[in-house]
Coordinates of C-alpha atoms (C1' of nucleotides) in Angstrom, one line a residue:
Chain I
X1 CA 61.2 94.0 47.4
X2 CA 61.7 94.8 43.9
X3 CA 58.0 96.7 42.7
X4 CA 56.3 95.1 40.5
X5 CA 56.4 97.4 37.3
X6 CA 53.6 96.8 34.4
X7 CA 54.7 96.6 31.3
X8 CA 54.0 100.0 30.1
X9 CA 56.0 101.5 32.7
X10 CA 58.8 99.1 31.8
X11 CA 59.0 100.2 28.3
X12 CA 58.3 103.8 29.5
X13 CA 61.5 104.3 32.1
X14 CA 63.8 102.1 29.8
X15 CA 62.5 104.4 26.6
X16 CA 63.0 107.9 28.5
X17 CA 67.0 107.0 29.5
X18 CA 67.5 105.8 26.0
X19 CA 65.9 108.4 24.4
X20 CA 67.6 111.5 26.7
X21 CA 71.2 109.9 25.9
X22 CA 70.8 109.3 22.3
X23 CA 68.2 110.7 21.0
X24 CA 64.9 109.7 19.6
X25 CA 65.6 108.2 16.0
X26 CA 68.9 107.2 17.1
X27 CA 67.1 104.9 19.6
X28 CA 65.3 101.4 18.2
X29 CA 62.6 99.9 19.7
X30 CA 64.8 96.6 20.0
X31 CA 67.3 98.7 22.4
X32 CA 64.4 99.7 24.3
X33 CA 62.6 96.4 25.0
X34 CA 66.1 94.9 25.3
X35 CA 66.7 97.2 28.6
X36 CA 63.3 96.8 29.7
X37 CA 63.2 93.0 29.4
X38 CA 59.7 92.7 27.7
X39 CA 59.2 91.5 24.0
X40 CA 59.3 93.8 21.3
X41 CA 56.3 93.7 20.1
X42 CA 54.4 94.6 23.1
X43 CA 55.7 98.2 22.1
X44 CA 52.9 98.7 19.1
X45 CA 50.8 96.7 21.5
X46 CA 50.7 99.1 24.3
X47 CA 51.7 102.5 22.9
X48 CA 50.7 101.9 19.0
X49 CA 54.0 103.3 17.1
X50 CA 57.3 104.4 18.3
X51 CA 55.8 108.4 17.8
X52 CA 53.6 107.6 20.2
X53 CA 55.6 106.1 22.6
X54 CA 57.9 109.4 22.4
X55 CA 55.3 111.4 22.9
X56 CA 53.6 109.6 25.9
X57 CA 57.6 109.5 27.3
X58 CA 57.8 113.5 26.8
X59 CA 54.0 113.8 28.0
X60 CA 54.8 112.3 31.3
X61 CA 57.0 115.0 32.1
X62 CA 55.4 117.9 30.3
X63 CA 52.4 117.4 32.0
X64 CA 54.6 117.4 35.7
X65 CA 56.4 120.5 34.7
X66 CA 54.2 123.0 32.8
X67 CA 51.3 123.6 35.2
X68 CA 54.0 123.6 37.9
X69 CA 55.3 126.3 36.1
X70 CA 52.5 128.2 34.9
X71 CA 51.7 128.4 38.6
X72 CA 55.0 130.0 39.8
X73 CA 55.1 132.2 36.8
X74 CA 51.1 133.3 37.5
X75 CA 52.2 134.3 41.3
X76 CA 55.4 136.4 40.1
X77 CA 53.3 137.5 38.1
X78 CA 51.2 139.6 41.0
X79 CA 54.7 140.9 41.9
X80 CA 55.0 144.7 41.0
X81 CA 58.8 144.6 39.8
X82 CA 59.8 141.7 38.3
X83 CA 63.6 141.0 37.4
X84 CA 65.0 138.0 35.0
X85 CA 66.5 136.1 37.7
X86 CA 63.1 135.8 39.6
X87 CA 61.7 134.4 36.6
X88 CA 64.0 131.4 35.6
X89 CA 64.4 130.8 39.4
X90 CA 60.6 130.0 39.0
X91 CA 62.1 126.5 36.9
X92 CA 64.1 125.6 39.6
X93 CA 61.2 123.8 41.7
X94 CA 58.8 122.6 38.8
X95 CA 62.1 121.2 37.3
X96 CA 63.4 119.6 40.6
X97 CA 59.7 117.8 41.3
X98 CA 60.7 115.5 38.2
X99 CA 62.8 113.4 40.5
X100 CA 59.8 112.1 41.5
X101 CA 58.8 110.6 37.9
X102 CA 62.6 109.8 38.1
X103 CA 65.8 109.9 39.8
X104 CA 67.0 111.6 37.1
X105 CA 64.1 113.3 36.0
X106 CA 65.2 116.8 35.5
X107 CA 68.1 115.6 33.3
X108 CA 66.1 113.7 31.4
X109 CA 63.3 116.1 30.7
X110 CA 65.6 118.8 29.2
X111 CA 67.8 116.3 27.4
X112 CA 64.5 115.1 25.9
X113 CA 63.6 119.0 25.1
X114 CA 66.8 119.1 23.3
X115 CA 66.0 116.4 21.1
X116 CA 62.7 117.0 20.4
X117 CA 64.0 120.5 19.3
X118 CA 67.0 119.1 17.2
X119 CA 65.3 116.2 15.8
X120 CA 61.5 116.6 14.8
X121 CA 61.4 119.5 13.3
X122 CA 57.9 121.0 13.9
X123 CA 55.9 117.6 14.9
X124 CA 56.8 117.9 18.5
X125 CA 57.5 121.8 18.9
X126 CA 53.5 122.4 17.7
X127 CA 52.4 119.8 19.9
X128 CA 54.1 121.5 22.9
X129 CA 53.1 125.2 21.6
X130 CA 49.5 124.3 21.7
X131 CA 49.0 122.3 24.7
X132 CA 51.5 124.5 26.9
X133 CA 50.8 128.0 24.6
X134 CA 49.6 130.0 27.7
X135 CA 52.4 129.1 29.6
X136 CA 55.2 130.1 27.0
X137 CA 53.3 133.3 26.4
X138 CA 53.0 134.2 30.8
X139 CA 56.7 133.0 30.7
X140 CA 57.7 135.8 27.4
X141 CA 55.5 138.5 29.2
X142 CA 57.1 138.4 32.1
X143 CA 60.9 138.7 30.9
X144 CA 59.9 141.6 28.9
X145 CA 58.1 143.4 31.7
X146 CA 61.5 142.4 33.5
X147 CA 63.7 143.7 30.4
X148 CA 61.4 147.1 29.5
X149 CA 64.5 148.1 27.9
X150 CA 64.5 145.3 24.9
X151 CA 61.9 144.8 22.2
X152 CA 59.8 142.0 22.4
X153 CA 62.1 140.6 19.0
X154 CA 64.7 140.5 21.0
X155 CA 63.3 138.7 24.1
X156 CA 62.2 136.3 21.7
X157 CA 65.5 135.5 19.8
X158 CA 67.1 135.8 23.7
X159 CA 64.6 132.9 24.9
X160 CA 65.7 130.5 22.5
X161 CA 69.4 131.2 23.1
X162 CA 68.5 130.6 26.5
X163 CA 67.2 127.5 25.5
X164 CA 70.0 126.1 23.6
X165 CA 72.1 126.8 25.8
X166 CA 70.0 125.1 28.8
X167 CA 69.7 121.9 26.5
X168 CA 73.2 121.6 25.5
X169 CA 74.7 121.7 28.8
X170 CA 72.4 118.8 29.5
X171 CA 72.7 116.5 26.3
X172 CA 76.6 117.0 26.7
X173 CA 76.6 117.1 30.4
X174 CA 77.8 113.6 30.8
X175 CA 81.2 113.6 28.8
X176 CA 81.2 117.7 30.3
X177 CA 81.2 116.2 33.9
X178 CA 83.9 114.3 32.8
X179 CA 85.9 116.7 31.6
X180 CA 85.2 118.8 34.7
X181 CA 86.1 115.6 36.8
X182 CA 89.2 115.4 35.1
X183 CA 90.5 119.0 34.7
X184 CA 89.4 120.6 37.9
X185 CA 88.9 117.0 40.3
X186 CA 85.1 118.7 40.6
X187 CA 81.9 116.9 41.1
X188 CA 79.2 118.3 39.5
X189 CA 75.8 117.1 39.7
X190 CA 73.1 117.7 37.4
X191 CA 71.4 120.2 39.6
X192 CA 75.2 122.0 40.2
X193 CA 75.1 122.5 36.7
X194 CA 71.7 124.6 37.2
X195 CA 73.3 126.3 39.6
X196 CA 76.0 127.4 37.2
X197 CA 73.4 127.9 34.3
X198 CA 71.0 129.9 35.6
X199 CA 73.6 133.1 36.3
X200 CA 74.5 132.6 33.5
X201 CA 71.6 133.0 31.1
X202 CA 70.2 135.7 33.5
X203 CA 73.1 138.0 32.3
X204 CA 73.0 137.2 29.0
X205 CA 69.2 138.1 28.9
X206 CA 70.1 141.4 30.7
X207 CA 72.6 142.1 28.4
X208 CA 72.2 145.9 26.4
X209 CA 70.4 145.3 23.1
X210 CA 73.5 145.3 20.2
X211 CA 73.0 149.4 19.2
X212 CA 73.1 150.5 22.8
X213 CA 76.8 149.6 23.4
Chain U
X1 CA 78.6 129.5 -17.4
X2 CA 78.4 126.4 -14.6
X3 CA 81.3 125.5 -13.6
X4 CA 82.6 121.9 -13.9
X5 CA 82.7 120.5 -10.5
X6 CA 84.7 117.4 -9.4
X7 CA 82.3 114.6 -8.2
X8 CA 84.2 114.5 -5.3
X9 CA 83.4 117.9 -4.5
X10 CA 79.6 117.8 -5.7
X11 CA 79.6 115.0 -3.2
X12 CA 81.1 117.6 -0.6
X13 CA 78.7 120.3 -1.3
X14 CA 75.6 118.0 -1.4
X15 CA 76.8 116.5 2.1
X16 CA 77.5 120.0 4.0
X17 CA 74.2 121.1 3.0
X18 CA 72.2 117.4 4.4
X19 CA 74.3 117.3 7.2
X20 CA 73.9 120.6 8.3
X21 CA 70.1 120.5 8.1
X22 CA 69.3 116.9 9.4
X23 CA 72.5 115.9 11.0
X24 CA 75.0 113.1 10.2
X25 CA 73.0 109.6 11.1
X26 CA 69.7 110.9 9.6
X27 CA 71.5 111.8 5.8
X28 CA 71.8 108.7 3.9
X29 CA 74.4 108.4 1.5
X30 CA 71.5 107.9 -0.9
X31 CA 70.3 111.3 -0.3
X32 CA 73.4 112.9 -0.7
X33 CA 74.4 110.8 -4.0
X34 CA 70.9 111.9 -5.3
X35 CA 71.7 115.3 -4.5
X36 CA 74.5 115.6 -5.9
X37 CA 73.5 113.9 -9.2
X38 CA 76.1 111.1 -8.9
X39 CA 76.3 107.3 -8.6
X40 CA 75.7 105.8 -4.6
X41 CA 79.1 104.2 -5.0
X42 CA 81.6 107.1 -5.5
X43 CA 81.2 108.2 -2.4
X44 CA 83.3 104.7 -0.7
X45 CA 85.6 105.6 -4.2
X46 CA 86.0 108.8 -3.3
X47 CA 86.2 108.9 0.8
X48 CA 85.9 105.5 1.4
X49 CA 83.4 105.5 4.0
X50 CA 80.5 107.6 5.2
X51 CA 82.6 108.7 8.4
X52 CA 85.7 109.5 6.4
X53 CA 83.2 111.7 4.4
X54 CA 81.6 113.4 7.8
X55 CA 85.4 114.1 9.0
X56 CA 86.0 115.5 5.4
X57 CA 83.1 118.0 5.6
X58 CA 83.9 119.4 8.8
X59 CA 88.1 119.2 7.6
X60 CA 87.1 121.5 5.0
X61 CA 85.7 124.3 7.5
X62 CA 87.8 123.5 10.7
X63 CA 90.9 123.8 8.2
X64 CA 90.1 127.5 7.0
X65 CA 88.5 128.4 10.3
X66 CA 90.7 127.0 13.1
X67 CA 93.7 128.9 11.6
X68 CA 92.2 132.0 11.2
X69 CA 90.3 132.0 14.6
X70 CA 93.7 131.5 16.1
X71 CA 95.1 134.1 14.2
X72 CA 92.8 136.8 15.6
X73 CA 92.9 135.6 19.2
X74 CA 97.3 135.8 19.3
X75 CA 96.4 139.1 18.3
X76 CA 94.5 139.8 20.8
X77 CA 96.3 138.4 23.3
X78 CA 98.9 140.7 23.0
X79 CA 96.7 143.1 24.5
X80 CA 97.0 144.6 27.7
X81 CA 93.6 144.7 28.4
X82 CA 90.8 142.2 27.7
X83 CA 87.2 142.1 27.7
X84 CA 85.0 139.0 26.7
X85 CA 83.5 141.1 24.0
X86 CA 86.7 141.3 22.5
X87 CA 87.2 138.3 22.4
X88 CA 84.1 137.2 21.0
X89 CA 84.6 139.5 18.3
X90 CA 87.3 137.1 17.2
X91 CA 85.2 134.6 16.2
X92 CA 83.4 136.9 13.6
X93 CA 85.5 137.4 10.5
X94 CA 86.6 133.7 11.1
X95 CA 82.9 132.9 10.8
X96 CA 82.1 135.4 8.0
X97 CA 85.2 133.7 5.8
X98 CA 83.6 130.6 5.6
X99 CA 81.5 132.1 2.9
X100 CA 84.1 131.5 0.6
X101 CA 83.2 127.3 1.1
X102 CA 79.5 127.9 0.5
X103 CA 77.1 131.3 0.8
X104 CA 75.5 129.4 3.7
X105 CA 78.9 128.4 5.6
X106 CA 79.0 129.8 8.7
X107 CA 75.5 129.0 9.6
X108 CA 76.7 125.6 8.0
X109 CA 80.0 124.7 9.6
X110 CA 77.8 125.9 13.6
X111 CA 75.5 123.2 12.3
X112 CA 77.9 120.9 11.7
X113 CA 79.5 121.5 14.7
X114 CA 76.0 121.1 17.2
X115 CA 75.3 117.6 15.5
X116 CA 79.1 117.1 15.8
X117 CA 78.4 117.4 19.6
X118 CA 75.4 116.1 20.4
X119 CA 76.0 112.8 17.8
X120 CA 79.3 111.5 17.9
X121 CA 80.0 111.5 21.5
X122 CA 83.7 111.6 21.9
X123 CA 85.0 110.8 18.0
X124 CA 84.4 114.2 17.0
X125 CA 85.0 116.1 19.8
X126 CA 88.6 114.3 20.5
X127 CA 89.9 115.1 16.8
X128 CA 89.0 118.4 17.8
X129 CA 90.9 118.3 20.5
X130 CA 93.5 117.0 19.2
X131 CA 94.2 119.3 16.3
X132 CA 93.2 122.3 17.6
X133 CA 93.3 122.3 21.0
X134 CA 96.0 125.1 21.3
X135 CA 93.3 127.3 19.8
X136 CA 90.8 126.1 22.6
X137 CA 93.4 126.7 25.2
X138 CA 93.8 130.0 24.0
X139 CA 90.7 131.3 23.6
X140 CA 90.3 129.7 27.3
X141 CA 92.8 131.8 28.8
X142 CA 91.8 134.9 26.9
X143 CA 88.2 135.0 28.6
X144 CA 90.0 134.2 31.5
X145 CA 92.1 136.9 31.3
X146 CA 89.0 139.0 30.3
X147 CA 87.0 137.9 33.7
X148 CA 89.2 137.3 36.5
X149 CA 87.0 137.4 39.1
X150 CA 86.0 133.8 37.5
X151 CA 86.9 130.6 38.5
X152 CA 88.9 128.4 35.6
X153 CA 86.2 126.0 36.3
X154 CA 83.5 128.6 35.6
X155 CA 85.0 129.8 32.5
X156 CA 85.2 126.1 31.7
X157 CA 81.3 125.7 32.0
X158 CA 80.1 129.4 30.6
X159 CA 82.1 128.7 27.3
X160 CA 80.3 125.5 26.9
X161 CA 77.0 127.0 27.8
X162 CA 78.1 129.7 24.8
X163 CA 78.8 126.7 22.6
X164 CA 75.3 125.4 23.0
X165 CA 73.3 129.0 22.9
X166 CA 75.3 129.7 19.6
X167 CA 74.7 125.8 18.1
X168 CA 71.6 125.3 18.8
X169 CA 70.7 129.1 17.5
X170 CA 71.9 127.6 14.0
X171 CA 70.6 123.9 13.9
X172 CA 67.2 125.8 14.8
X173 CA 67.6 129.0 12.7
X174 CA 65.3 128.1 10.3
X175 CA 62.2 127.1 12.2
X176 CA 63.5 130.5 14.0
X177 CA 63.8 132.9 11.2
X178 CA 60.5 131.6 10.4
X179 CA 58.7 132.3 13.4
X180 CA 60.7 135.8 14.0
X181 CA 59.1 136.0 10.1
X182 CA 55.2 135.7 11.2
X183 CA 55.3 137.2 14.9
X184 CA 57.3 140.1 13.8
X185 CA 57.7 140.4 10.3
X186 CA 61.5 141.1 10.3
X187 CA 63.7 138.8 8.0
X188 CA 66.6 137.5 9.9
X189 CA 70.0 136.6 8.3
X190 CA 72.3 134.0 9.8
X191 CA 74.7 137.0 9.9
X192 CA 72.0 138.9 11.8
X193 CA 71.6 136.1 14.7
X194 CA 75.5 136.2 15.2
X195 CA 74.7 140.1 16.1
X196 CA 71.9 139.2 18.5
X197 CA 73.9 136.7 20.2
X198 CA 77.1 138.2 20.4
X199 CA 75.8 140.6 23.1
X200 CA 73.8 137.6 24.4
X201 CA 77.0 135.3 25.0
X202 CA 79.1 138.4 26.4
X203 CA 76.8 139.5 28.9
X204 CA 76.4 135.9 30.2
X205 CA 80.0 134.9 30.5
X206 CA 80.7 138.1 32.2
X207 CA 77.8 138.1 35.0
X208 CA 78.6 137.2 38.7
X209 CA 79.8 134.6 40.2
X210 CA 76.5 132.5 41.7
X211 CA 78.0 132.9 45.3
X212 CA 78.3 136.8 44.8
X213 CA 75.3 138.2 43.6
Chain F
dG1 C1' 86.2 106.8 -12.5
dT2 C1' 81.7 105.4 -13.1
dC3 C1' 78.2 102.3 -13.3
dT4 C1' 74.8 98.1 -12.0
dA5 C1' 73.6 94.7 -9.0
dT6 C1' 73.6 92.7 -4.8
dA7 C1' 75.2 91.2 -0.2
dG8 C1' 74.2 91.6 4.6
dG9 C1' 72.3 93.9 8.4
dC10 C1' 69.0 96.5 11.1
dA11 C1' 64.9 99.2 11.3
dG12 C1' 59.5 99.5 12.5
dA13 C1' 55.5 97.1 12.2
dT14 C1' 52.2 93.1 12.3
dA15 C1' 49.9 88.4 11.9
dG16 C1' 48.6 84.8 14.4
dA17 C1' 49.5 81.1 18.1
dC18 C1' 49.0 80.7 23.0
Chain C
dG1 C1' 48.8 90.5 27.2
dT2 C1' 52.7 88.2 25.6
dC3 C1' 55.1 85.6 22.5
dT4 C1' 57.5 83.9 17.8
dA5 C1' 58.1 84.5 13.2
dT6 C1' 58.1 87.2 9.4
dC7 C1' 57.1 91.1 6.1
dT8 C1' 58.8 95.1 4.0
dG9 C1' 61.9 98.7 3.5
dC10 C1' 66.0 101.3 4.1
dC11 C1' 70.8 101.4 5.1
dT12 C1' 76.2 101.0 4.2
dA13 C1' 79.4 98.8 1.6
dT14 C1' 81.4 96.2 -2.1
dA15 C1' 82.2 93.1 -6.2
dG16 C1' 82.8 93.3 -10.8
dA17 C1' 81.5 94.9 -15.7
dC18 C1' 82.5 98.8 -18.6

DNA sequence: GTCTATAGGCAGATAGAC
DNA sequence: GTCTATCTGCCTATAGAC
């Protein structure tokens, strides 16, 4: 009953696991077409150059997730008070739908963020700021209508600490499950680890800014 | 008035820098030996291999840092009362120290230790462990002495939720510092993102339990 | 200790047969 | 569309002259 799975998408699913556990330059084409069982060549053929492949892997998802987004953050945003932890519970469904691209989807995607951060300095951080602009902007707008009390730097600076921290847990969440296994005989899934995140970040947003303390 | 450096510590310096920026896989020892203004093969004279060299670099910083880090949190602990803030105050003239490596070290050695994380899964992370895991195990039991109303386990997964916040906040500072540059015209020291996160960190590790709120 | 020269391996990309 | 074979370039590491 096995589907049967063109090519493209061969190279695409075995690319996007590789790619969200080792990162991008740290993955060769030869791994890839290895785990996808098609020749290696057919990688230039079909996608043209490894950069495009890793940006038709992150697209896939991107383009999944950010209108979802937009489209929670655009109906909180009708909402007359507005606190932090109703907007980054507005993730929680847009980043759950990726299971449907795969199981593993939501892992994936924000592993892949991660890298893309870490890695390519710029190249894929412009791409994602112009096609998905709008939807970083609602997302800033709304914590700082939810945090009057901060300036709009330190939302900023806050966001990406948000984000590093969001990315890390997933890039190390493997060997961190482990560890959890291990120490506290606790299974933790990816979406537990949400769970735990998201509490998390929302009182570290809410935090008093540095001088008020 | 330069002072006459050993190569093995031009080597050192060249490598800490590279490193830091563009992590330990994407340096080539030809970009470091070319940095440093000596020959490609004194680096296997000097440390014998390019891992021997990455376990130097961090040796270097872990060796001043560890130590002092400890230091401040035994003090602490003597305490009879404990807040996280406290205890992430520890970290601070630790950090600041590291100056006297390189101007850049502490933003440096939280560079080194993101790619340390996110690269070399497991090598890394069990020296670490291994020769300073008292110092993890204290600094555990301080914030959990600090937030009782916390699980072990959710101590366990907020102080690696810090570690990534604080990591990635360095591997990305520059592209940051930029950006905080042109959107808000304020110039941003490494020392000044340690202040903005501070309060960041604190208020995460100390918000509610998910089940409570 | 420092150099040149090179071994040996893996990377991305492509030409051309089928 | 898919394959084999190969080009070109970069990497770490080392042998051996000085």
């Amino acid at each position: 009953m096995a589907a049967r799975i063109s090519t493209k998408d061969k190279i695409l699913n075995a690319a996007e696991a590789l790619f969200a556990e080792h990162g991008f330059e740290q993955t060769s084409l030869r791994q890839i077409t290895a785990d996808a069982n098609v020749n290696l060549a057919s990688v230039n053929y079909h996608f043209g150059s490894k950069k495009a492949l890793i940006q038709a892997v992150i697209a896939r998802y991107s383009s999944l997730f950010m209108p979802a987004l937009d489209a929670k953050l655009k109906q909180l945003q009708s909402h007359p008070q507005i606190s932090t932890r109703e907007v980054f519970d507005c993730f929680r469904e847009p980043l759950r739908e990726l299971v449907h691209i795969n199981k593993r989807g939501p892992a994936i995607y924000l592993s892949l963020l991660g890298y893309a951060y870490a890695e390519i300095q710029g190249h894929l951080r412009r791409f994602t700021m112009q096609e998905y602009g709008d939807v970083i902007l609602r997302l800033v707008t709304l914590l700082h209508a939810a945090n009057p009390q901060l300036t709009a730097e330190d939302v900023f600076w806050r966001l990406h600490f948000v984000l590093g921290a969001t990315v890390f847990a997933q890039v190390s969440s493997q060997a961190l499950q482990e560890i959890a296994k291990a120490d506290f005989n606790s299974d933790v899934s990816a979406e537990d680890i949400i769970d735990k995140l998201i509490p998390f970040i929302a009182g570290g947003l809410d935090a008093p800014h540095e001088n008020e303390i």
